[in-house]
Coordinates of C-alpha atoms in Angstrom, one line a residue:
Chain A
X1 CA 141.1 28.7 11.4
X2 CA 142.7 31.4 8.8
X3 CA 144.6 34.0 10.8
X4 CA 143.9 32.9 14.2
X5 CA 146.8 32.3 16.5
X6 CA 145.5 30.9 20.1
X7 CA 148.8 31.8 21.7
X8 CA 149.0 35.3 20.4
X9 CA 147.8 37.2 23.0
X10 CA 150.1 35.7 25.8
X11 CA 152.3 37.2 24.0
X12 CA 151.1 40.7 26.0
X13 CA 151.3 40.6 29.7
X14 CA 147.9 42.3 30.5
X15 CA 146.3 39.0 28.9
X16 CA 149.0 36.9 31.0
X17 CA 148.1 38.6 33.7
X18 CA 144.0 38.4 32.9
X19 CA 143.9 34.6 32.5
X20 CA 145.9 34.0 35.8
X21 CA 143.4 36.1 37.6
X22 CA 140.9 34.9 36.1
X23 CA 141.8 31.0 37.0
X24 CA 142.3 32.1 40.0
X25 CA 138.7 33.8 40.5
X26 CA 137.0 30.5 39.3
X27 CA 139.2 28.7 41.8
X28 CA 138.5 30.3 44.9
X29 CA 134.6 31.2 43.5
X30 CA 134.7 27.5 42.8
X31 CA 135.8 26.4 46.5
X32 CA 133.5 29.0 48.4
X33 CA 130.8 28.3 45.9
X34 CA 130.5 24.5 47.4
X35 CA 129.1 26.2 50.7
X36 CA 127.1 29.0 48.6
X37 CA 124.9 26.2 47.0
X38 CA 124.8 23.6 49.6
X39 CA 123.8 26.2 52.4
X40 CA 121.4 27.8 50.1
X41 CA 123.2 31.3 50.6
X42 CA 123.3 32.3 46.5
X43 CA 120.7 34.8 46.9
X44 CA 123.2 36.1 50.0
X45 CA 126.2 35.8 47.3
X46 CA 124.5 37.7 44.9
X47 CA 123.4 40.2 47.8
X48 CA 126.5 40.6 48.9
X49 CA 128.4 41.4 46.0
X50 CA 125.6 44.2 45.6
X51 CA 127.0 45.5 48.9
X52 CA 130.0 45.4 48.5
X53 CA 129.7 47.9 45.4
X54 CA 128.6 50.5 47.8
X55 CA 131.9 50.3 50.3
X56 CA 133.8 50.3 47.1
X57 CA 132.2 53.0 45.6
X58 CA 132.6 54.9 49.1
X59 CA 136.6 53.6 49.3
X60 CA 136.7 55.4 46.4
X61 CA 134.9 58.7 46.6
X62 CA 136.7 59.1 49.7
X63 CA 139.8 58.6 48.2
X64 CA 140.7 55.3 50.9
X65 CA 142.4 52.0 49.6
X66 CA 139.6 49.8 47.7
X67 CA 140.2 46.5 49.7
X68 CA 140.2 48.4 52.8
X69 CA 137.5 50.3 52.9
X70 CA 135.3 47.9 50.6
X71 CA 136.7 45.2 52.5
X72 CA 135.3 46.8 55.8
X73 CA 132.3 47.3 54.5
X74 CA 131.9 43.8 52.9
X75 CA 132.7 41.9 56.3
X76 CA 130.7 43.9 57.8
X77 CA 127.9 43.3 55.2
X78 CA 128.3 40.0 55.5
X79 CA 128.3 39.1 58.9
X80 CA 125.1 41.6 59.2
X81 CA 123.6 39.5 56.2
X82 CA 124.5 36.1 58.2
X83 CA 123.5 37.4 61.5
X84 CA 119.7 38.8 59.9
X85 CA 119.8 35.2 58.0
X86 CA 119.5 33.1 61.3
X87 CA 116.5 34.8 62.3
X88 CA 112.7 34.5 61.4
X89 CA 111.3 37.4 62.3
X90 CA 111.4 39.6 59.1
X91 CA 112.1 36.8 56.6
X92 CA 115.8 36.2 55.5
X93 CA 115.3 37.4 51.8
X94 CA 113.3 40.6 52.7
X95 CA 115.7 41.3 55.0
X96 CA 119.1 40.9 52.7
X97 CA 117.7 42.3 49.9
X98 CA 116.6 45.7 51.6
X99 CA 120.1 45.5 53.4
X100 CA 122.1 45.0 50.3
X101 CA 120.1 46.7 47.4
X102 CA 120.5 49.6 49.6
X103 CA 124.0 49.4 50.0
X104 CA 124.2 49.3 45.9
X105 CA 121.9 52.2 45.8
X106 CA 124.5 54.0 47.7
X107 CA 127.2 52.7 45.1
X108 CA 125.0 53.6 42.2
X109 CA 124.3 57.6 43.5
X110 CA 128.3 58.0 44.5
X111 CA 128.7 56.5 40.5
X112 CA 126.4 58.9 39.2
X113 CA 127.7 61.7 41.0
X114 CA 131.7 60.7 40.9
X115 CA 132.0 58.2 38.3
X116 CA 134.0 60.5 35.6
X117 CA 136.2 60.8 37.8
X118 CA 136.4 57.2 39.4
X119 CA 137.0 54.8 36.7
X120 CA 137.6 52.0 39.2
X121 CA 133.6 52.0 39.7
X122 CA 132.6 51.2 36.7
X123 CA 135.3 48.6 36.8
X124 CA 133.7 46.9 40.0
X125 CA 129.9 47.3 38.3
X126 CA 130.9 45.3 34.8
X127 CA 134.7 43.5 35.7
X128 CA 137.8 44.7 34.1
X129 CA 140.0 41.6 33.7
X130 CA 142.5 42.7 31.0
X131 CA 143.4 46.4 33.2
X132 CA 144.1 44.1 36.3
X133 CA 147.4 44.4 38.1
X134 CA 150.0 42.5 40.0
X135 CA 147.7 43.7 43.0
X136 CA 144.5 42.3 42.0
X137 CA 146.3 39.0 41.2
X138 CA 148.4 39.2 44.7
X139 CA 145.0 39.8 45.9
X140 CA 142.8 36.8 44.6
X141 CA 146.0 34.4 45.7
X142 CA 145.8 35.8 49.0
X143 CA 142.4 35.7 49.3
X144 CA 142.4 31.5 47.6
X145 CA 145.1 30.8 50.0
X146 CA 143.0 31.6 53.2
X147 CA 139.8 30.0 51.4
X148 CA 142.0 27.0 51.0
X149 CA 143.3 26.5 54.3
X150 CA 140.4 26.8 55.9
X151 CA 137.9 24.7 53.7
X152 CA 141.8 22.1 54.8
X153 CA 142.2 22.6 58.1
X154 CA 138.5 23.0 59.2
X155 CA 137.0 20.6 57.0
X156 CA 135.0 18.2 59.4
X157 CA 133.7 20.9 61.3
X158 CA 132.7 22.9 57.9
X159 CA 130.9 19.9 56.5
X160 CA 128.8 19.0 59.6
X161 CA 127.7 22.6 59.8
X162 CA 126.6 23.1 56.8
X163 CA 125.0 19.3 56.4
X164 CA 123.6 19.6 59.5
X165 CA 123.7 22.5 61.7
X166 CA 121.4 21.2 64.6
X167 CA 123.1 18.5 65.3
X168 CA 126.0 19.6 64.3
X169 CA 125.6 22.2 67.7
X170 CA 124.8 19.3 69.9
X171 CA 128.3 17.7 68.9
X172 CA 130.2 20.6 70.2
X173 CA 130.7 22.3 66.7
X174 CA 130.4 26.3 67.0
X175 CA 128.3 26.5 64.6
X176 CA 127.8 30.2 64.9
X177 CA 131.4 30.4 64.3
X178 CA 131.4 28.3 61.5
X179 CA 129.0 30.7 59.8
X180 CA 130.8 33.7 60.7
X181 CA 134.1 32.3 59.0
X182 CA 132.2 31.5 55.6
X183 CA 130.4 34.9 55.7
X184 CA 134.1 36.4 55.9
X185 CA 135.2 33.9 53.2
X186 CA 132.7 35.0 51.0
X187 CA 133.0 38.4 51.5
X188 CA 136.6 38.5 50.9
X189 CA 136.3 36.1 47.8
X190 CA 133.8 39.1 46.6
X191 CA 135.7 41.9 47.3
X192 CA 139.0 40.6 45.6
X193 CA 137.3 38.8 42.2
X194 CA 134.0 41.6 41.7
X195 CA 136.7 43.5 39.7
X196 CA 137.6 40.9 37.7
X197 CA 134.1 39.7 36.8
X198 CA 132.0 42.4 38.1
X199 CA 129.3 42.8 40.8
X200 CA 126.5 42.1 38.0
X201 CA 127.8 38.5 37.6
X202 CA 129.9 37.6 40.5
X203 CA 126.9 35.7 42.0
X204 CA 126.9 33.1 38.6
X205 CA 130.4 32.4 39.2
X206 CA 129.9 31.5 42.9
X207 CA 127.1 28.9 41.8
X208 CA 127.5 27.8 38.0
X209 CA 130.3 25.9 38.7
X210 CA 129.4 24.3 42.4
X211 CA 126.1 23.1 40.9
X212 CA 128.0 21.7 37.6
X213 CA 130.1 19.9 40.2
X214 CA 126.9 18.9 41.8
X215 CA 125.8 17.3 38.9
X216 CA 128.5 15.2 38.8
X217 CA 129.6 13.4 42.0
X218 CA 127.5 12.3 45.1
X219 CA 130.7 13.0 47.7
X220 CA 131.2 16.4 49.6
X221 CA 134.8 15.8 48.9
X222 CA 135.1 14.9 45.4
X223 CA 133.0 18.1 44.8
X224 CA 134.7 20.0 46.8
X225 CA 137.9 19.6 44.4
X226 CA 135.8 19.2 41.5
X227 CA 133.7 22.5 42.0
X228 CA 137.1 24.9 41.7
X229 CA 138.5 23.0 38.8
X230 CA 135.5 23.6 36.8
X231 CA 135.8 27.5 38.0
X232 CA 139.3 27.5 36.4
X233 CA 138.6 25.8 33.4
X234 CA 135.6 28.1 32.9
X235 CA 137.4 31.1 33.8
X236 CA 140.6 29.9 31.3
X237 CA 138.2 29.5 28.3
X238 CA 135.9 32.2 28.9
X239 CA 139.3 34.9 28.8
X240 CA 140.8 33.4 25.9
X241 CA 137.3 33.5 23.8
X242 CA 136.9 37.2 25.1
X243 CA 140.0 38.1 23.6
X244 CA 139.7 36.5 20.3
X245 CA 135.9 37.8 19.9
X246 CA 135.8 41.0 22.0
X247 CA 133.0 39.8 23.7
X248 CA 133.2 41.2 27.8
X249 CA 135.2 39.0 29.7
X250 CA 133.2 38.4 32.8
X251 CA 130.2 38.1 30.7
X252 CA 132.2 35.3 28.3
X253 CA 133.3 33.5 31.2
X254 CA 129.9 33.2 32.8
X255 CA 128.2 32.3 29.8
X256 CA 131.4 29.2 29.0
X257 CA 130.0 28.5 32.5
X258 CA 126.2 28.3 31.8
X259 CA 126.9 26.2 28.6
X260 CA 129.3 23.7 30.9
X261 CA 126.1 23.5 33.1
X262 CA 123.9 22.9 30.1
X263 CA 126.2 20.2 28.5
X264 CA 126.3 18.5 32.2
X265 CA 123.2 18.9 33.2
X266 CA 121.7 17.6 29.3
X267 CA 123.8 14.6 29.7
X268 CA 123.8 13.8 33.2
X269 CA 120.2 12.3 33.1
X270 CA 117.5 12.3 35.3
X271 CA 119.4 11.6 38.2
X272 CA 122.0 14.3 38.2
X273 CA 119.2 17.2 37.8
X274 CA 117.7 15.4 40.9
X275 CA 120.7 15.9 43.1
X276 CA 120.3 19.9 42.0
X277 CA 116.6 20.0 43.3
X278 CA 115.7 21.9 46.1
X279 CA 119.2 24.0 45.8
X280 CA 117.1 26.8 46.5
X281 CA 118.7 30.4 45.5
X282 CA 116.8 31.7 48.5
X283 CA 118.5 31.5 52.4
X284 CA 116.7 29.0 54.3
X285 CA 118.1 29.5 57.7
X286 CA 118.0 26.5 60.1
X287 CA 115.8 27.3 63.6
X288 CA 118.4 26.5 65.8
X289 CA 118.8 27.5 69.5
X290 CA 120.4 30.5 70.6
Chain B
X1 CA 121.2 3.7 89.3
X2 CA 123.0 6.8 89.2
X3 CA 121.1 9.7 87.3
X4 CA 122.7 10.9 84.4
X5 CA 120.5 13.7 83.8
X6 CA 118.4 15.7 86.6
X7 CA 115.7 18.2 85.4
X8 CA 114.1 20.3 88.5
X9 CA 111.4 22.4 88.6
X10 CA 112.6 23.1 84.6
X11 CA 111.1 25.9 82.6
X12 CA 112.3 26.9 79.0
X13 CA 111.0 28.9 75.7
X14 CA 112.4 31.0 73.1
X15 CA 111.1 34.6 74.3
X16 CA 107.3 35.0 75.4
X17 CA 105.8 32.5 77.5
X18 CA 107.2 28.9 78.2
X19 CA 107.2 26.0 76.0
X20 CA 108.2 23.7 78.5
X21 CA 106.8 24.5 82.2
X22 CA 107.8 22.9 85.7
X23 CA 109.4 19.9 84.8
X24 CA 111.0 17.1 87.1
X25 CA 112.5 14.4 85.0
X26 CA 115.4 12.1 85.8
X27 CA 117.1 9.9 83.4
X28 CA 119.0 7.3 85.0
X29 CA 122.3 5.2 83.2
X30 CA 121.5 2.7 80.8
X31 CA 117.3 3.6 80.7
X32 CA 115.2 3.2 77.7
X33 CA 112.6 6.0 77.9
X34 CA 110.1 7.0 75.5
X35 CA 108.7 10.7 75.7
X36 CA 105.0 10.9 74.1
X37 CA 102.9 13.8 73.7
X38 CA 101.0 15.6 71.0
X39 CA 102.3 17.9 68.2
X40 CA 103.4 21.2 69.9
X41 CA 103.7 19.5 73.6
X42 CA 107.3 20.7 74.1
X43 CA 108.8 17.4 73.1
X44 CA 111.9 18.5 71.0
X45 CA 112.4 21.8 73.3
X46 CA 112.8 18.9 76.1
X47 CA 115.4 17.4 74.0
X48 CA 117.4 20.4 73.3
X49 CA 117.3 21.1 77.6
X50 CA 118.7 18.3 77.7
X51 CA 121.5 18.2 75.4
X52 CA 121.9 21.1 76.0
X53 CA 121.0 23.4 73.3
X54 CA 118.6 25.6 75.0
X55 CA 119.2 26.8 78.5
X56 CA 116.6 27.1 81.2
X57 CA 115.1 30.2 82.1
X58 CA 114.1 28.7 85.7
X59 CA 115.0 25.6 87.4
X60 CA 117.9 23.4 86.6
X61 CA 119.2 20.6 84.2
X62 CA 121.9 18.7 85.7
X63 CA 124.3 16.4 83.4
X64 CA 126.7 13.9 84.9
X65 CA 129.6 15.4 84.5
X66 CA 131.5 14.4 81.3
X67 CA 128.7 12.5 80.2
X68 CA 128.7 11.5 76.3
X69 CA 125.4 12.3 74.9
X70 CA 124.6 11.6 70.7
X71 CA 121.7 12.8 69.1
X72 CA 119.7 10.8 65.9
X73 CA 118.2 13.8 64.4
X74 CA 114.4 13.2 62.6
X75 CA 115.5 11.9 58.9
X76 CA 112.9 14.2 57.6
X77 CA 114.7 16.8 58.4
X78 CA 117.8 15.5 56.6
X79 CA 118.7 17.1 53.1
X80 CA 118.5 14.1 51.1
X81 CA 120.0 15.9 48.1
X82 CA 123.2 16.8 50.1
X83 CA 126.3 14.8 48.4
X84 CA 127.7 12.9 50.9
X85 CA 128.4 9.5 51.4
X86 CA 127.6 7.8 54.1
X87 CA 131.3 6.8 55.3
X88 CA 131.2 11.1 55.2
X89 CA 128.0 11.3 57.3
X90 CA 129.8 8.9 60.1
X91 CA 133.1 10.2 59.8
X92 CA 131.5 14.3 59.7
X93 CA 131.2 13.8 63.8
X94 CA 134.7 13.2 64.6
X95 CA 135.8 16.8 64.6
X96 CA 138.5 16.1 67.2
X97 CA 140.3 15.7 63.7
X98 CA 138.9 18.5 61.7
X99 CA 140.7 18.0 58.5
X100 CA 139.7 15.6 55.4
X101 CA 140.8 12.0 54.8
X102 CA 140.0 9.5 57.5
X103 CA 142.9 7.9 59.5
X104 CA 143.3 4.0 59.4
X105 CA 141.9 4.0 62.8
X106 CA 139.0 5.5 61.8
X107 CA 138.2 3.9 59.0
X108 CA 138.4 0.8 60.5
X109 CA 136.0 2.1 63.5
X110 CA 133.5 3.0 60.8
X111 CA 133.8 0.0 58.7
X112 CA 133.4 -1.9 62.4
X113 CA 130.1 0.2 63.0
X114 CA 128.3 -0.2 59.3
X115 CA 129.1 -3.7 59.7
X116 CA 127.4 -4.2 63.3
X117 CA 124.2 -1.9 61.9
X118 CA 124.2 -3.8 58.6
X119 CA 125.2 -1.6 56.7
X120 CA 128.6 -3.4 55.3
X121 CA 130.1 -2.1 52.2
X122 CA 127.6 1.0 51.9
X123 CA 130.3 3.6 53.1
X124 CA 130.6 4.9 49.4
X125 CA 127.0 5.1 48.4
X126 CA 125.0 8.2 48.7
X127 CA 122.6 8.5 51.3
X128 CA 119.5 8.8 49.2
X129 CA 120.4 5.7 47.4
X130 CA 119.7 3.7 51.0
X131 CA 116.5 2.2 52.1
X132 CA 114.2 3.9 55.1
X133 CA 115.7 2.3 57.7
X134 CA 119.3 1.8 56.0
X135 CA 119.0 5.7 56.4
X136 CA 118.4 6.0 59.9
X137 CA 121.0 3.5 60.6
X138 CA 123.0 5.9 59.3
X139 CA 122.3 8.5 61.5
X140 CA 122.8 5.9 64.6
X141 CA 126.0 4.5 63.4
X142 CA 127.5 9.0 63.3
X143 CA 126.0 8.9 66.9
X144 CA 127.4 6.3 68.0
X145 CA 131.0 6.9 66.9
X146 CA 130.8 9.0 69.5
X147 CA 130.7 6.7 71.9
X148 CA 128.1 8.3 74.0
X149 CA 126.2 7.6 77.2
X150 CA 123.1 8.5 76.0
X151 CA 121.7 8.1 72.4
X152 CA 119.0 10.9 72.1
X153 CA 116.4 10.4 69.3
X154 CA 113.9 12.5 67.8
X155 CA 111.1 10.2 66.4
X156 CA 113.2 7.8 65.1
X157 CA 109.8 5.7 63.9
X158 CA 108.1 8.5 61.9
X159 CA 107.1 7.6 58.3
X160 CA 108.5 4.5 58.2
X161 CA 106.9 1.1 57.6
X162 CA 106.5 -1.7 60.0
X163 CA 109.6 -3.8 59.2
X164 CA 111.7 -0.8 59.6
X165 CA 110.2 0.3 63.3
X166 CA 111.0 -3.6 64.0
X167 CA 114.4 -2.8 62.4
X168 CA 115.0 0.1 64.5
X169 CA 113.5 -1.3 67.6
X170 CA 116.1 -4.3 67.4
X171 CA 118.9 -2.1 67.0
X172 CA 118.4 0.3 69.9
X173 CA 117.3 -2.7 72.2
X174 CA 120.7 -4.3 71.5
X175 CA 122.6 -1.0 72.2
X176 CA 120.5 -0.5 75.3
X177 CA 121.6 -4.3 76.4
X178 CA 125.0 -3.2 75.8
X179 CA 124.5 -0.3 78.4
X180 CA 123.3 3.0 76.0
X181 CA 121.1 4.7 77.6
X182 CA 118.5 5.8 75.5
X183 CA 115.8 8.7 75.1
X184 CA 113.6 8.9 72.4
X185 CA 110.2 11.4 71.1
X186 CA 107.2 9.4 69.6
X187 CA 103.9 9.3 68.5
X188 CA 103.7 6.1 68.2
X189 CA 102.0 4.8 70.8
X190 CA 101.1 1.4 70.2
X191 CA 104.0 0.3 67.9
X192 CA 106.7 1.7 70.1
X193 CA 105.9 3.3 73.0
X194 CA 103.9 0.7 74.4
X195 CA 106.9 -1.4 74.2
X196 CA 109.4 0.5 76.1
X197 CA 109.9 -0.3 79.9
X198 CA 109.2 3.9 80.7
X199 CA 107.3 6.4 79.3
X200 CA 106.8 9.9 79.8
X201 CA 103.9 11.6 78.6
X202 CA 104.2 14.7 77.9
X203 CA 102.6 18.1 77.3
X204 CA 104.3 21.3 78.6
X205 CA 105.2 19.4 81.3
X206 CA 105.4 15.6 82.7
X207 CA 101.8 14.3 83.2
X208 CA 102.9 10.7 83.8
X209 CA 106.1 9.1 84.5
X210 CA 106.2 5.1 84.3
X211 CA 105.7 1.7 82.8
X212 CA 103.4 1.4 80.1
X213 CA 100.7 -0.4 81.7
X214 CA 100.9 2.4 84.8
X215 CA 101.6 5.4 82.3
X216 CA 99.0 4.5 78.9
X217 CA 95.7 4.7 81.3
X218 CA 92.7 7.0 79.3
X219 CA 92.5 9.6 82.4
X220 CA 96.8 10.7 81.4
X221 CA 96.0 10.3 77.9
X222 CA 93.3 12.8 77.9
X223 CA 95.5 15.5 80.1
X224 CA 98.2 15.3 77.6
X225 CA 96.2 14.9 74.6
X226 CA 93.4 17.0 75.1
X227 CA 91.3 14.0 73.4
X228 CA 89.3 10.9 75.3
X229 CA 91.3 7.9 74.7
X230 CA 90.6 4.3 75.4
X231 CA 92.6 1.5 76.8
X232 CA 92.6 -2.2 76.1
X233 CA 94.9 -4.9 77.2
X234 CA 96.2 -7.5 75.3
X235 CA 98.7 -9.7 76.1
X236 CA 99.8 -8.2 78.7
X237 CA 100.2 -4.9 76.7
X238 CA 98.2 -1.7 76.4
X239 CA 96.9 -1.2 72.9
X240 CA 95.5 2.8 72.9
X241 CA 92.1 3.4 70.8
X242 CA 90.8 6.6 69.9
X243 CA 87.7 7.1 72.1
X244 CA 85.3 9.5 70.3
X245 CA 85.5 7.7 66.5
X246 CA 82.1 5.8 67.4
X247 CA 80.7 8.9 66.6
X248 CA 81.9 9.3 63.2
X249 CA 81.4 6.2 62.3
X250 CA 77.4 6.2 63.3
X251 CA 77.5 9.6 61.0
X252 CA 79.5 8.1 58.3
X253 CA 77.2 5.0 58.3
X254 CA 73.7 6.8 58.8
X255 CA 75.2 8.9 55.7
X256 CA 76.0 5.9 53.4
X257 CA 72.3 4.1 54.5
X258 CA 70.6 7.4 53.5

């Protein structure tokens, strides 16, 4: 193409630094999405980074660091979210989306009233990938890093519980524990990658590329390696289109990631779409005993 | 025969009144013991007292100590769609070991147990691509990995066709010969349960504890099924019959004359 140079933007380091941030965001969305999808917790993903907005718009009203004090908040949205989830009484979704819409709400009024002066909000509401900083990245690597080893080192455990949760309590496996680990994992993956993407479309990151990876193999593990690579290469193309079209980049890299899903789930055939049915975007919680 | 499992004077429920009241139940090493009752009796609350999963809120449930049990969850309840293999589904129980990839040991364990439950050279196919009772094979061959004691299972016959309850009858018999003991939930009463050498029945609490023949009699039907059932014998074996379908047929007929 006339006057387009693929490699001319890494010639400025913001962009470096975007598309490593970026790959990592679809990584670790990637890995932590696998559990998102399989355990039905999207709608709690999607809740969640909604929540989150409202710590981070406090953190920064209040003038306190944005991890900590949206980190806080997230955990503790998080565990709150996974604690309501196990229970019947209300009905999981009414129940997460009165917790967490109201935790935007809070983010939104804070905006309204501070936002002139706090830039970063607006930032966590729509992504800013190309003003991110060696923090940010330090902080997605962190964050991948943690994800990582403990999708490694409790794998078995991970997989039974979210397979098969009943059982899986009968064997000896705290499941309870179990949850409360993933909860943190996705609230951490959340809080480090919603300003790179945005809270508007962190939720399509988590899944879009789990349920591409879905589509493609019938084994927990394959997907589980599969399902983060996709993230990456979504994230890489989506960043390097946004630069050369000015398109948004959180919004370029989620739609890459739609049309990935669309090619897959076109070609794949009958039989791949049927291994996405009944991925339901709404938590189903298990009745298990207390 | 020493008792693996004691229940005495057992009461449990999830808040509000009991769903399991007063129950004295002792499983002994190496039984085979079929628990029947209607839909809602307590049955799978029974089950989870005794593995464990839901504590009493009077009486006791005493385990041998150390004892192994497994538990063969209902396949309906199984998520079908889930990707995973079945060498994954065996393997997903040994969390001594929490990380992925299987040692050589292992693999050879599971390859040993497909191969003894027929299922040789399915560890790479997905589970949904496995025939009824191929599946709950399955689910027997992850339970018994563990080695256990006692092989818990929550109606293993239900929706299945009549070569697959033989299938799975075979199977547990053999592991019962080899010294499992065994505790399973049924409806079934004349395809299964009337085969086992106990029964329970069961509603809220034990209304009859037996053999068969002593256990499948129309006055302990009625008190745990709130319905009048009939008894025949044949060959030696009780066959159950609904009592009160006379009735509807003499409607259904008068109807069809008219």
């Amino acid at each position: 193409m006339i006057g387009f140079d693929i490699l001319e933007p890494y010639q400025f380091e913001f962009f470096r630094n975007a598309v490593i941030v970026s790959v990592l965001a679809g990584a670790v969305c990637g890995l932590i999405g696998v559990y998102v999808v399989l355990r039905g917790m999207s709608y709690i993903g999607h809740g969640l980074s909604h929540a989150v907005f409202g710590g981070a718009a406090a953190a920064s009203v209040m003038g306190i660091n944005y991890f900590l004090g949206a980190g806080l908040w997230g955990i503790a949205s998080g565990l709150l979210i996974g604690r309501v989830a196990r229970r019947r009484i209300i009905g999981a979704d009414a129940a997460i989306g009165v917790v967490t819409t109201a935790s935007f709400a809070i983010g939104l009024v804070l905006f309204a009233v501070y936002g002139q002066a706090h830039k970063s909000l607006e930032a966590s509401l729509f992504g800013s990938v190309l003003g991110v900083g060696r923090g940010d990245i330090i902080a997605v690597l962190v964050v991948g890093l943690v994800t990582l080893l403990a999708v490694v080192l409790q794998y078995r455990p991970l997989l039974f519980a979210t397979f098969d949760p009943d059982v899986a309590q009968v064997t000896g496996v705290p499941v309870a524990r179990m949850e409360a680990l993933l909860m943190t994992l996705l609230s951490l993956t959340v809080l480090v990658t919603m300003r790179v993407i945005g809270v508007l479309l962190i939720s399509a990151l988590l899944v879009t590329p789990a349920i591409t990876a879905r589509m493609l193999t019938k084994s927990f593990g394959r997907m589980l390696w599969l399902s983060p690579l996709i993230g990456s290469v979504t994230a890489f193309v989506g960043t390097n289109i946004s630069y050369h079209t000015d398109w948004p980049t959180g919004a370029t890299v989620i739609l890459v990631g739609a049309v990935l899903f669309t090619v897959v789930f076109i070609t794949s055939g009958a039989k791949g779409r049927r291994s996405v049915d009944g991925m339901d975007h709404h938590a189903e919680p298990s009745l298990r005993a207390a | 025969m020493t008792s693996l499992i004691d229940f005495v004077h057992v009461a449990c429920g999830y808040g509000g009144s009991p769903v399991i009241d007063d129950v004295h139940l002792s499983i002994a090493r190496g039984e085979f013991v079929g628990i029947v009752g209607p839909s809602g009796s307590g049955k799978t609350t029974l089950l989870r007292a005794l593995l464990g999963t839901v504590k009493p809120v009077h009486g006791t449930v005493t385990r041998e100590p150390n004892v192994r049990l497994a538990y063969v969850p209902q396949v309906e309840t199984v998520d079908w769609n889930f990707p995973v293999t079945v060498g994954e589904v065996v393997l997903m129980t040994r969390t001594q070991r929490p990380w992925p990839g299987a040692t050589k040991d292992e693999l050879s364990q599971v390859e040993a147990l497909l191969e003894r439950l027929g299922l040789a050279g399915l560890a790479k196919r997905h589970i949904r691509e496995l025939s009824g009772g191929q599946q709950q094979r399955v689910f027997l061959a992850r339970a018994l990995l563990q080695r256990p004691d006692l092989l818990v299972l929550d109606e293993p016959t239900s929706g299945v066709d009549v070569r697959t309850r033989h299938e799975i009858l075979h199977v547990l018999t053999d592991l019962n010969e080899e010294g499992i003991g065994i505790v399973l939930t049924t409806h079934d009463l004349n395809g299964l349960a009337a085969h086992l050498p106990r029964l329970v029945c069961f509603n809220r609490t034990v209304i009859a504890d037996g053999a068969p023949l002593a256990v499948l009699r129309p006055s302990f039907l009625e008190r745990t099924y709130g319905a009048p059932m009939e008894v025949l014998e044949h060959g030696g074996m009780p066959v159950v019959v609904d009592g009160n379908l006379g009735d509807f047929s003499r409607r259904l007929k008068a109807k069809t004359a008219s």
